[in-house]
Every structure is written in C-alpha cells, then in structure tokens.
Coordinates of C-alpha atoms and ligand atoms in Angstrom, one line a residue:
M1 CA 97.9 45.4 -70.5
D2 CA 101.5 46.5 -72.6
K3 CA 102.2 50.2 -74.1
L4 CA 104.1 51.8 -76.1
V5 CA 107.0 54.3 -74.8
I6 CA 108.1 56.7 -77.5
N7 CA 111.3 59.0 -77.6
G8 CA 110.5 61.3 -80.9
G9 CA 113.2 62.4 -82.6
G10 CA 115.8 60.6 -83.1
R11 CA 116.5 59.2 -87.0
L12 CA 116.1 55.9 -87.8
K13 CA 118.8 54.8 -90.0
G14 CA 119.7 51.2 -91.0
P15 CA 118.2 47.3 -92.5
V16 CA 114.5 45.9 -91.4
E17 CA 113.9 43.0 -93.0
I18 CA 110.2 42.7 -93.8
S19 CA 107.9 40.2 -92.8
G20 CA 105.1 37.4 -94.4
A21 CA 102.4 39.5 -95.1
K22 CA 99.7 39.1 -91.7
N23 CA 95.9 39.6 -95.2
A24 CA 98.2 36.5 -96.9
A25 CA 98.4 34.5 -94.4
L26 CA 95.3 34.1 -92.4
P27 CA 93.0 33.2 -95.8
I28 CA 96.2 30.5 -97.1
M29 CA 96.1 28.7 -93.8
A30 CA 92.0 28.5 -94.1
A31 CA 92.7 26.9 -97.4
S32 CA 94.5 24.6 -96.0
L33 CA 90.6 23.3 -94.9
L34 CA 90.9 22.4 -98.4
A35 CA 93.5 19.6 -98.3
E36 CA 93.9 15.8 -98.5
G37 CA 97.7 15.5 -96.9
P38 CA 99.5 18.4 -94.7
S39 CA 101.2 22.0 -96.1
T40 CA 103.7 23.6 -95.3
I41 CA 103.3 27.2 -95.2
R42 CA 106.4 29.8 -94.7
R43 CA 107.4 33.2 -94.1
V44 CA 103.8 33.7 -91.6
P45 CA 104.4 36.1 -89.1
E46 CA 104.1 35.9 -85.3
L47 CA 101.3 37.8 -85.2
A48 CA 98.4 37.5 -82.8
D49 CA 96.0 37.0 -85.6
I50 CA 97.6 34.2 -86.6
R51 CA 97.2 33.2 -83.5
S52 CA 94.0 33.1 -83.5
M53 CA 93.4 32.1 -86.7
T54 CA 95.3 29.2 -85.2
D55 CA 93.4 28.7 -82.2
L56 CA 90.5 28.4 -85.3
L57 CA 91.7 26.0 -87.0
G58 CA 92.3 23.4 -84.2
D59 CA 88.4 24.1 -83.1
L60 CA 87.6 22.6 -87.0
G61 CA 90.0 19.8 -86.8
V62 CA 93.5 21.2 -88.6
S63 CA 96.5 20.6 -86.4
V64 CA 98.6 23.8 -86.4
T65 CA 103.0 23.7 -86.1
R66 CA 105.2 25.9 -86.6
S67 CA 108.7 24.5 -86.7
A68 CA 112.2 25.4 -85.8
D69 CA 112.4 27.1 -89.3
G70 CA 109.2 29.1 -88.4
A71 CA 107.0 27.5 -90.9
L72 CA 103.8 26.8 -89.8
R73 CA 102.7 22.4 -91.3
L74 CA 99.1 22.5 -91.4
N75 CA 97.3 19.0 -91.3
V76 CA 93.3 18.4 -91.4
E77 CA 93.4 15.7 -89.2
D78 CA 89.6 16.1 -87.9
E79 CA 87.0 16.6 -90.7
G80 CA 84.0 16.8 -88.2
C81 CA 83.1 20.1 -87.1
H82 CA 82.5 22.7 -88.7
H83 CA 81.4 26.1 -86.6
A84 CA 83.9 29.0 -85.9
Q85 CA 82.5 30.0 -82.9
Y86 CA 80.9 33.8 -81.6
D87 CA 84.1 32.9 -79.0
R88 CA 86.9 32.9 -82.2
V89 CA 85.2 35.4 -85.0
R90 CA 84.8 38.4 -82.4
K91 CA 88.4 38.4 -81.6
M92 CA 89.4 38.7 -85.7
R93 CA 86.5 38.9 -88.6
A94 CA 89.1 37.2 -91.0
S95 CA 87.7 34.6 -89.4
V96 CA 84.9 34.7 -91.8
C97 CA 87.2 32.9 -94.7
V98 CA 86.7 29.5 -93.7
L99 CA 82.8 29.5 -94.4
G100 CA 84.2 29.0 -98.2
P101 CA 86.2 25.8 -97.4
L102 CA 84.2 24.6 -94.6
L103 CA 81.3 25.0 -97.2
A104 CA 83.2 23.7 -100.3
K105 CA 84.3 20.4 -98.6
R106 CA 82.7 19.8 -95.6
R107 CA 79.0 20.7 -96.9
A108 CA 78.4 22.8 -93.9
A109 CA 79.0 25.3 -91.9
R110 CA 78.1 27.3 -88.9
V111 CA 80.1 30.5 -88.9
S112 CA 78.9 33.3 -86.0
M113 CA 77.9 36.7 -87.8
P114 CA 80.8 39.0 -87.6
G115 CA 80.2 42.4 -86.2
G116 CA 80.9 45.4 -87.1
C117 CA 84.7 47.1 -85.9
A118 CA 86.5 50.0 -84.7
I119 CA 86.9 51.0 -88.1
G120 CA 82.9 51.3 -89.2
S121 CA 79.8 48.5 -89.8
R122 CA 81.8 45.6 -92.1
P123 CA 78.4 43.8 -94.0
V124 CA 79.8 40.1 -95.3
D125 CA 76.2 40.6 -97.9
L126 CA 78.8 40.0 -100.8
H127 CA 80.5 36.8 -99.3
L128 CA 77.0 35.3 -99.1
R129 CA 75.7 36.9 -102.4
G130 CA 78.3 35.3 -104.1
L131 CA 78.1 31.5 -102.3
E132 CA 74.6 31.1 -103.0
A133 CA 75.0 32.0 -106.3
L134 CA 77.4 28.8 -106.2
G135 CA 74.2 26.9 -104.9
A136 CA 74.5 27.2 -101.6
E137 CA 71.5 27.7 -99.0
I138 CA 72.4 30.3 -96.3
D139 CA 70.1 31.2 -92.9
L140 CA 70.6 32.8 -90.3
D141 CA 70.3 31.5 -86.3
G142 CA 71.7 32.7 -84.0
G143 CA 73.4 35.1 -84.8
D144 CA 75.1 32.4 -86.8
I145 CA 75.9 32.2 -90.4
V146 CA 74.1 28.9 -91.6
A147 CA 75.4 27.3 -94.6
H148 CA 74.4 23.9 -96.5
A149 CA 74.7 22.7 -99.3
K150 CA 74.3 18.7 -101.5
K151 CA 76.5 20.0 -104.2
L152 CA 78.6 22.8 -105.5
T153 CA 77.5 23.6 -109.2
G154 CA 80.1 26.6 -110.9
A155 CA 78.4 29.8 -112.0
E156 CA 78.8 33.2 -112.5
V157 CA 79.8 36.2 -109.5
F158 CA 79.5 39.7 -108.7
L159 CA 81.4 40.9 -106.1
G160 CA 81.1 44.1 -106.5
G161 CA 79.3 46.4 -103.7
P162 CA 78.9 50.7 -102.8
F163 CA 83.2 50.5 -101.8
G164 CA 84.3 48.3 -104.6
S165 CA 85.0 44.7 -104.0
T166 CA 85.2 41.9 -101.7
V167 CA 89.5 40.7 -101.0
L168 CA 87.9 38.1 -98.4
G169 CA 84.4 38.0 -100.6
T170 CA 87.0 37.4 -103.0
A171 CA 88.6 34.7 -100.8
N172 CA 85.9 32.9 -99.8
V173 CA 84.3 32.1 -102.9
M174 CA 86.8 31.4 -105.2
M175 CA 87.6 28.4 -102.3
A176 CA 84.4 27.1 -102.5
A177 CA 84.4 27.2 -106.4
A178 CA 88.0 25.6 -106.6
L179 CA 85.6 22.1 -105.2
A180 CA 82.6 22.7 -107.3
E181 CA 81.0 21.5 -110.6
G182 CA 82.1 22.8 -113.3
Q183 CA 83.2 26.6 -114.2
T184 CA 82.8 30.1 -112.8
M185 CA 83.2 33.4 -113.2
I186 CA 84.2 35.8 -110.0
E187 CA 83.7 39.2 -111.7
S188 CA 84.6 42.2 -110.0
A189 CA 86.6 39.8 -108.0
A190 CA 89.6 41.4 -105.5
C191 CA 92.4 42.4 -107.2
E192 CA 95.0 42.4 -104.3
P193 CA 98.1 40.6 -104.2
E194 CA 97.0 38.8 -101.0
I195 CA 94.3 37.1 -103.6
A196 CA 96.5 36.6 -106.5
D197 CA 99.1 34.7 -103.3
L198 CA 95.6 32.6 -101.9
A199 CA 95.9 31.6 -106.0
N200 CA 99.0 30.7 -106.3
Y201 CA 99.0 27.9 -103.0
L202 CA 95.4 26.7 -103.9
N203 CA 96.8 26.6 -107.9
A204 CA 99.9 25.0 -106.6
M205 CA 97.1 22.2 -104.6
G206 CA 95.3 21.3 -107.7
A207 CA 92.9 24.1 -108.5
R208 CA 92.3 25.7 -111.6
I209 CA 92.0 29.6 -111.1
S210 CA 93.8 32.1 -113.9
G211 CA 93.0 35.6 -114.2
A212 CA 94.7 36.2 -110.1
G213 CA 95.3 40.0 -110.4
T214 CA 93.0 41.0 -112.4
P215 CA 89.1 41.5 -111.0
R216 CA 88.3 38.4 -113.5
L217 CA 88.8 34.6 -111.7
V218 CA 88.6 32.1 -114.1
I219 CA 87.9 28.4 -111.8
D220 CA 88.0 25.4 -112.9
G221 CA 87.1 22.9 -110.3
V222 CA 88.0 20.3 -109.4
E223 CA 87.6 17.2 -107.5
E224 CA 89.7 17.3 -104.6
L225 CA 93.3 19.1 -103.9
T226 CA 96.2 18.2 -102.1
G227 CA 98.6 19.8 -99.5
V228 CA 102.2 20.7 -101.3
E229 CA 105.0 24.1 -100.0
H230 CA 104.6 27.8 -100.0
E231 CA 105.9 31.8 -98.8
V232 CA 103.2 33.3 -98.5
I233 CA 104.5 38.0 -100.0
P234 CA 105.8 39.9 -98.3
D235 CA 103.4 43.1 -95.8
R236 CA 103.1 45.8 -98.1
I237 CA 101.5 47.2 -95.3
E238 CA 104.5 46.5 -93.6
V239 CA 106.3 47.5 -96.7
G240 CA 104.5 51.1 -96.2
T241 CA 105.0 51.9 -92.5
F242 CA 109.0 51.6 -92.7
M243 CA 108.7 53.6 -95.9
I244 CA 106.5 56.2 -93.8
A245 CA 109.3 55.8 -90.4
A246 CA 111.7 57.2 -92.7
A247 CA 110.4 59.6 -94.5
L248 CA 109.3 61.4 -90.8
T249 CA 112.8 61.0 -89.2
N250 CA 114.5 62.3 -92.2
G251 CA 115.8 59.1 -92.1
E252 CA 117.3 56.3 -93.8
I253 CA 115.5 52.8 -94.2
T254 CA 116.4 49.8 -96.5
L255 CA 114.0 47.7 -96.2
R256 CA 114.6 43.6 -97.3
H257 CA 112.2 40.9 -98.6
A258 CA 110.2 44.0 -100.2
R259 CA 108.1 43.5 -103.3
I260 CA 107.4 47.5 -104.2
D261 CA 105.5 45.9 -107.3
H262 CA 102.9 45.7 -104.6
M263 CA 102.8 48.6 -104.8
M264 CA 102.9 51.3 -107.4
A265 CA 100.6 53.8 -105.9
V266 CA 102.3 54.2 -101.8
V267 CA 105.6 54.8 -103.6
D268 CA 104.2 57.4 -106.2
K269 CA 102.4 59.2 -103.1
L270 CA 105.9 59.3 -101.4
R271 CA 107.7 60.1 -104.4
E272 CA 105.1 63.1 -104.9
I273 CA 105.6 63.9 -101.5
G274 CA 109.1 64.1 -101.2
V275 CA 109.9 61.0 -100.5
V276 CA 113.5 59.5 -101.6
I277 CA 113.3 55.7 -102.8
E278 CA 115.8 53.9 -104.3
R279 CA 114.7 50.4 -105.8
E280 CA 117.2 48.2 -105.4
D281 CA 117.1 44.0 -106.1
G282 CA 114.8 42.4 -103.6
G283 CA 113.3 46.6 -101.3
A284 CA 114.3 49.6 -101.6
V285 CA 116.6 52.3 -99.8
V286 CA 113.9 54.7 -98.8
S287 CA 115.4 58.6 -97.3
S288 CA 113.1 61.5 -97.5
A289 CA 113.9 64.9 -98.5
R290 CA 113.8 67.4 -95.5
R291 CA 110.4 69.2 -96.4
L292 CA 107.1 67.0 -97.6
E293 CA 104.6 68.5 -100.3
P294 CA 101.3 67.6 -99.4
V295 CA 99.1 65.9 -101.2
D296 CA 95.4 65.0 -101.7
V297 CA 94.8 61.2 -101.4
T298 CA 92.4 58.9 -101.9
T299 CA 91.9 54.9 -100.4
Q300 CA 91.0 52.7 -103.5
P301 CA 91.2 48.4 -103.2
Y302 CA 93.8 47.2 -105.0
P303 CA 95.8 48.9 -107.4
G304 CA 94.7 52.3 -105.6
F305 CA 95.5 52.9 -102.3
P306 CA 95.6 50.9 -99.5
T307 CA 93.2 51.9 -97.1
D308 CA 95.4 50.1 -94.8
L309 CA 97.8 53.1 -95.5
Q310 CA 95.9 55.9 -94.7
A311 CA 96.6 56.3 -90.7
Q312 CA 100.2 56.1 -91.1
L313 CA 100.1 58.7 -93.9
M314 CA 97.9 60.8 -92.5
S315 CA 101.5 61.1 -89.6
L316 CA 103.2 62.1 -91.8
L317 CA 100.7 65.1 -93.9
C318 CA 100.2 66.0 -90.5
L319 CA 104.4 67.4 -91.2
A320 CA 104.0 68.3 -94.3
D321 CA 104.4 72.0 -95.7
G322 CA 100.3 73.1 -96.1
N323 CA 97.1 71.4 -97.0
S324 CA 96.6 67.9 -97.5
A325 CA 93.0 66.1 -98.1
V326 CA 92.7 62.4 -96.7
T327 CA 89.2 61.1 -98.5
E328 CA 88.5 56.7 -97.3
K329 CA 86.7 56.1 -100.4
V330 CA 87.0 51.2 -98.5
F331 CA 85.3 52.1 -94.7
P332 CA 84.3 55.3 -94.8
D333 CA 84.2 56.2 -90.9
R334 CA 88.1 54.8 -90.8
F335 CA 89.2 57.7 -88.8
M336 CA 89.0 57.0 -85.5
H337 CA 93.5 58.0 -85.3
V338 CA 92.0 62.1 -86.0
A339 CA 91.5 62.6 -82.7
E340 CA 94.4 61.2 -81.3
L341 CA 97.0 62.7 -83.2
L342 CA 95.0 66.6 -82.2
R343 CA 95.9 65.3 -79.2
M344 CA 99.8 65.4 -80.6
G345 CA 99.2 69.0 -81.9
A346 CA 98.3 68.0 -85.1
N347 CA 95.9 70.0 -87.1
I348 CA 92.8 68.4 -89.0
R349 CA 89.4 68.9 -90.1
K350 CA 86.8 66.1 -90.9
E351 CA 85.0 67.1 -93.5
G352 CA 82.7 63.3 -94.4
P353 CA 84.9 61.0 -95.7
T354 CA 87.7 63.8 -96.5
T355 CA 89.5 64.5 -93.5
I356 CA 91.9 68.1 -94.1
V357 CA 95.3 68.3 -92.4
T358 CA 97.1 71.4 -92.6
G359 CA 101.1 70.9 -91.8
V360 CA 102.3 72.1 -88.2
K361 CA 105.7 72.4 -87.9
R362 CA 105.9 69.7 -84.7
L363 CA 104.1 67.0 -82.9
I364 CA 103.9 66.2 -79.4
G365 CA 104.3 63.9 -77.5
A366 CA 100.9 62.8 -75.4
P367 CA 99.4 59.7 -74.1
V368 CA 97.0 59.0 -76.5
M369 CA 94.7 55.0 -77.6
A370 CA 95.2 53.2 -80.7
S371 CA 91.5 51.9 -81.7
D372 CA 92.6 49.9 -84.6
L373 CA 95.7 47.9 -86.3
R374 CA 96.4 50.4 -88.3
A375 CA 95.4 53.7 -86.3
S376 CA 98.1 52.3 -83.5
A377 CA 101.2 51.7 -86.4
A378 CA 99.9 55.7 -87.0
L379 CA 100.7 57.0 -83.6
V380 CA 103.6 55.1 -83.8
L381 CA 104.7 57.1 -86.2
A382 CA 103.5 60.2 -84.8
G383 CA 105.3 59.2 -81.8
L384 CA 109.0 58.4 -83.0
V385 CA 108.7 62.2 -85.3
A386 CA 107.3 63.9 -81.9
R387 CA 108.8 66.3 -79.4
G388 CA 108.8 64.5 -76.3
T389 CA 107.4 60.6 -74.6
T390 CA 104.4 59.4 -76.5
T391 CA 102.2 56.6 -74.7
V392 CA 100.3 54.7 -76.4
Q393 CA 98.0 52.0 -74.9
R394 CA 95.7 49.1 -76.4
V395 CA 98.8 48.2 -78.1
Y396 CA 97.9 44.6 -78.3
H397 CA 96.2 46.1 -81.2
I398 CA 99.3 46.2 -83.7
D399 CA 100.3 43.3 -81.6
R400 CA 97.1 41.7 -84.8
G401 CA 99.4 42.9 -87.6
Y402 CA 103.3 43.6 -86.7
E403 CA 105.9 40.7 -86.8
H404 CA 108.6 42.2 -83.7
I405 CA 108.0 46.2 -83.7
E406 CA 109.0 47.1 -81.1
S407 CA 112.9 45.3 -81.2
K408 CA 112.4 46.0 -85.7
L409 CA 112.1 49.4 -84.8
R410 CA 115.0 49.4 -82.1
S411 CA 117.5 48.1 -84.3
I412 CA 116.8 51.5 -86.8
G413 CA 117.6 53.6 -84.2
A414 CA 114.7 54.3 -82.7
D415 CA 114.2 55.6 -78.7
I416 CA 111.0 53.0 -77.9
Q417 CA 110.0 49.9 -75.3
R418 CA 106.9 48.2 -74.3
V419 CA 106.3 48.8 -70.3
S420 CA 103.5 46.6 -68.8
D421 CA 101.0 48.2 -66.9
Ligands
EPU501 N1 81.7 45.3 -98.1 C1 80.5 45.1 -98.2 N2 79.8 44.0 -98.1 C2 80.4 42.9 -98.4 C3 81.9 42.9 -97.9 C4 82.5 44.0 -97.9 O1 79.9 46.1 -98.4 O2 80.4 41.4 -98.3 C5 82.4 46.5 -97.9 C6 83.3 46.2 -96.4 O3 82.6 47.4 -96.2 C7 84.4 48.2 -96.9 C8 84.6 47.5 -98.2 O4 83.4 46.5 -99.4 O5 83.6 48.8 -96.9 C9 86.4 46.8 -98.8 O6 86.0 45.7 -97.7 P1 86.7 43.4 -97.4 O7 85.8 42.9 -97.5 O8 87.6 43.9 -99.2 O9 87.8 44.2 -96.4 P2 87.9 43.0 -95.9 O10 87.9 41.9 -96.4 O11 86.7 42.5 -94.2 C10 91.3 43.1 -96.4 C11 91.2 43.3 -94.8 C12 91.7 44.6 -94.1 C13 91.5 45.8 -95.7 C14 90.4 45.6 -96.5 C15 90.4 46.1 -97.3 C16 92.1 40.7 -94.0 C17 92.3 40.7 -93.7 N3 91.1 42.1 -93.9 O12 89.6 42.5 -95.1 O13 93.2 44.8 -93.0 O14 91.5 46.8 -94.8 O15 90.4 43.8 -96.9 O16 91.8 46.6 -98.5 O17 92.2 40.5 -95.6 C18 93.8 45.6 -91.6 O18 94.7 45.0 -92.2 O19 93.8 46.4 -90.8 C19 92.5 44.6 -92.1 C20 91.5 46.0 -91.9

C-alpha cells in the first residue's frame, strides 16, 4: 500500500493547472447511459473514482475509452444489463447515480444500496422518493434497490432533507425526468455547479432543463437524447485545497483554469483569515499574509462553504492566531481528521457538530492515517507546514479525488514522495 512522505516547511510557489471536477465528471459519465450515439467528455480527471465509474459502465454495456488528448469517449453498446453490483457500489457511493438513467432508458434498475462511509451515514431516501414521484416502483431486495417503471411521468418533486438538498439525488431525478413524459418541477434542488454542468450536458444532448444552478428546476421530458461533446468544469475543491496550501506555507500559487466564481464562500472566508486572492483571467494568484486570523465557519450546501473543504480549512485554522469554530451542517460526523491532526500537535475540541480549533505556533510531523478523501488532503496540507516528517498512510483515499497530487505539489516546491510499503 502506498504512503506519502512529506518533509514540511517549504514555501510553495508557482503555477498549478486545475483538473476537471470529479464530482461533475461522475454523474456526466452516468448520463451517457441515456444517449443514443457516442459522447466525448473532455477534461475528465484520471482518478480511481473515474476508473470505478468506467468499470461500472462497462458492466452496463457502455464502452469507455480514453483518447490520446485525455478525452473520454462513451458509447452505449448493449442495453441488456441493468444491475449495478455491490462490489462496484461499495467502492464508490457515486455509483448510485446510474439509478435514474437506467430507470429512464431501460425501464428497470437494480442498484446495490450504498452503505455508510467514513464521513457518516449516507441515506438515499430522497433519491427514491423523487423517482417514485415520477412513477417508479421501488423495492429493496437482498441489499439492492430494485426499480421498475413502465413509463415515467413528469411530477412535482421536493428534494429538501434534514441537511438541505441532495446533490446526487438531484442528479438522479433530473436525469430520469429528462426522458419522462411531460413536465417535472424539482423544488429544493441542489444548486452546486456540478449539477449545473450536468444540466448543460443533458441540454446539449437535447434535454429541456431550465433553472440549473437554482433551487427550482423545470424539466420538460423529451423522447430521445443524443451523444455530444462536453468539457467538464474545473474542480473547485482542488482549487480550494491549493489556495489553502498557499496560505499555510506563506507561498504564492497561481491557479490556472480555475472558476473562482464557483467558490465565493471559500474566497470570502480565506480573505477573512488574511489570505490574499487576486483574481486574474482564468484563475487567481493566492498568497498569504504572515498572520492568520481565526474565523467561524459553517459548512452548507452551495453556495455556502463546502463540506468537501472543511477538513482542509481546519488544517489552516490550526495555525491561526486564536480560536475558530468549525460547524458541519452537511455531514455532522465528518470529523475523522480531528484525531489525526491532534497527533500533529493541533489543539482541537469537538462539541457535537462543532469543533473549536485553537491555533498553535506549529504543527509537528507524525505518522497519520487518512480516513477519507478530503481528510487525507487535510493531512497532506498539515504535513506541508509541519516541522519534520509526516507520513500519510492509506493514500488510496487521496487518489480517489486528486489528480497527480504529489507531482503537482512537487512542481511548486513541496518535498513530498510516494513510497510503496
Ligand atoms: N441525504 C439524505 N437523504 C438522501 C440523500 C442525502 O438525508 O436521500 C443527506 C446526506 O446524508 C447528507 C446531505 O443530505 O447529510 C447531503 O448529501 P448529498 O446527497 O448532497 O451528498 P452526495 O450527493 O452523496 C455529493 C458529493 C460529496 C459531497 C456532497 C455534499 C459526489 C460524487 N459526491 O455527495 O463529495 O460531500 O455531495 O456536497 O458528487 C467528496 O468529493 O469527497 C464527496 C464526499
């Protein structure tokens, strides 16, 4: 198993090219199940999760090939199978977003029920309620969601849950409604840029979706969707992670191919901390003031501060000058990184869904264990600034969502090596 060995202390300086967004690419790949004819998707990052989705789509009769310029070509060759098996879904929860397309196109889907994971319990009740509203019959059998629909019909669907809307639930219902008969209105839809990107892809294929990026989506069903070319939006979580790397190391990082307009809550919070973010065409230059101010931050659905950057921001706040409060309102149990940061000398106290982070003078390198994708990014960030050597174990988590992380960091001056056990 690989680990990352980081010698902290270096100042990171230079340009970083941001990859396409994993969380946009995954549902877009699933949406290719709906298409007649091939689609070409550009800027799909090379990641373990993308390979998992490629394998799953392969099971479902879709050929997926990567061309020399990095684009993915997806073409449905066989519509005979509608079963997403446990072994696939267990590796990646986002597999659940084949449910809507299978139901809409093949009129049947059997998708293993995703379990919980290191960031907490992750129910899919809202996905199922939305698809039922469109006319699907859904049962649970042997741990699988079994869904049938002779016909899907447009309906009014409310997707708000106890923690706000649902990103992949919105994707599932939107994809199913694109081929339903009549009009669907989704109220309390997820507003994330990745959902808007999916809607843009579907509209290019011939769908009639309006309101993407707002809480109300109106979808007029069409009879057929045709494969097209599409470029995935830049990964805003990768952008935020590198912004925090610049802030932590007193560095100056130029982010290229970044959509800063997709991350105003992050920019606002980092500026409050004292990070200097200068927008420029197609990206930004990020540098840090020597003094980091403490802040209070609450994660929320988009356009609020993203839960997928909560762990990384906490690494930064560990070195702020005072007390910060970090409250998680999307996944209240997403704090597995706290215990590992404590091993590096952080001062963090957890009280329910809030943690109080008291800034310390320095973090100290240590062997630490990654528990999930974003937690592992937080530990790498902490390692970049810690005194001495940090070894991040279980690095396969980071490979799920950060493309070429160590070579990108090395290219701007980090001392980071991947080592195989
Ligand atoms: N929820 C329900 N019922 C549902 C669905 C969700 O109660 O049917 C709850 C969840 O338990 C959670 C909240 O609603 O408390 C939001 O969950 P959501 O469904 O929006 O999450 P998701 O769609 O499964 C995506 C991202 C996550 C990201 C969340 C929140 C992808 C592939 N995954 O997950 O990304 O944290 O939205 O923004 O898009 C990551 O990239 O590291 C990652 C975990």
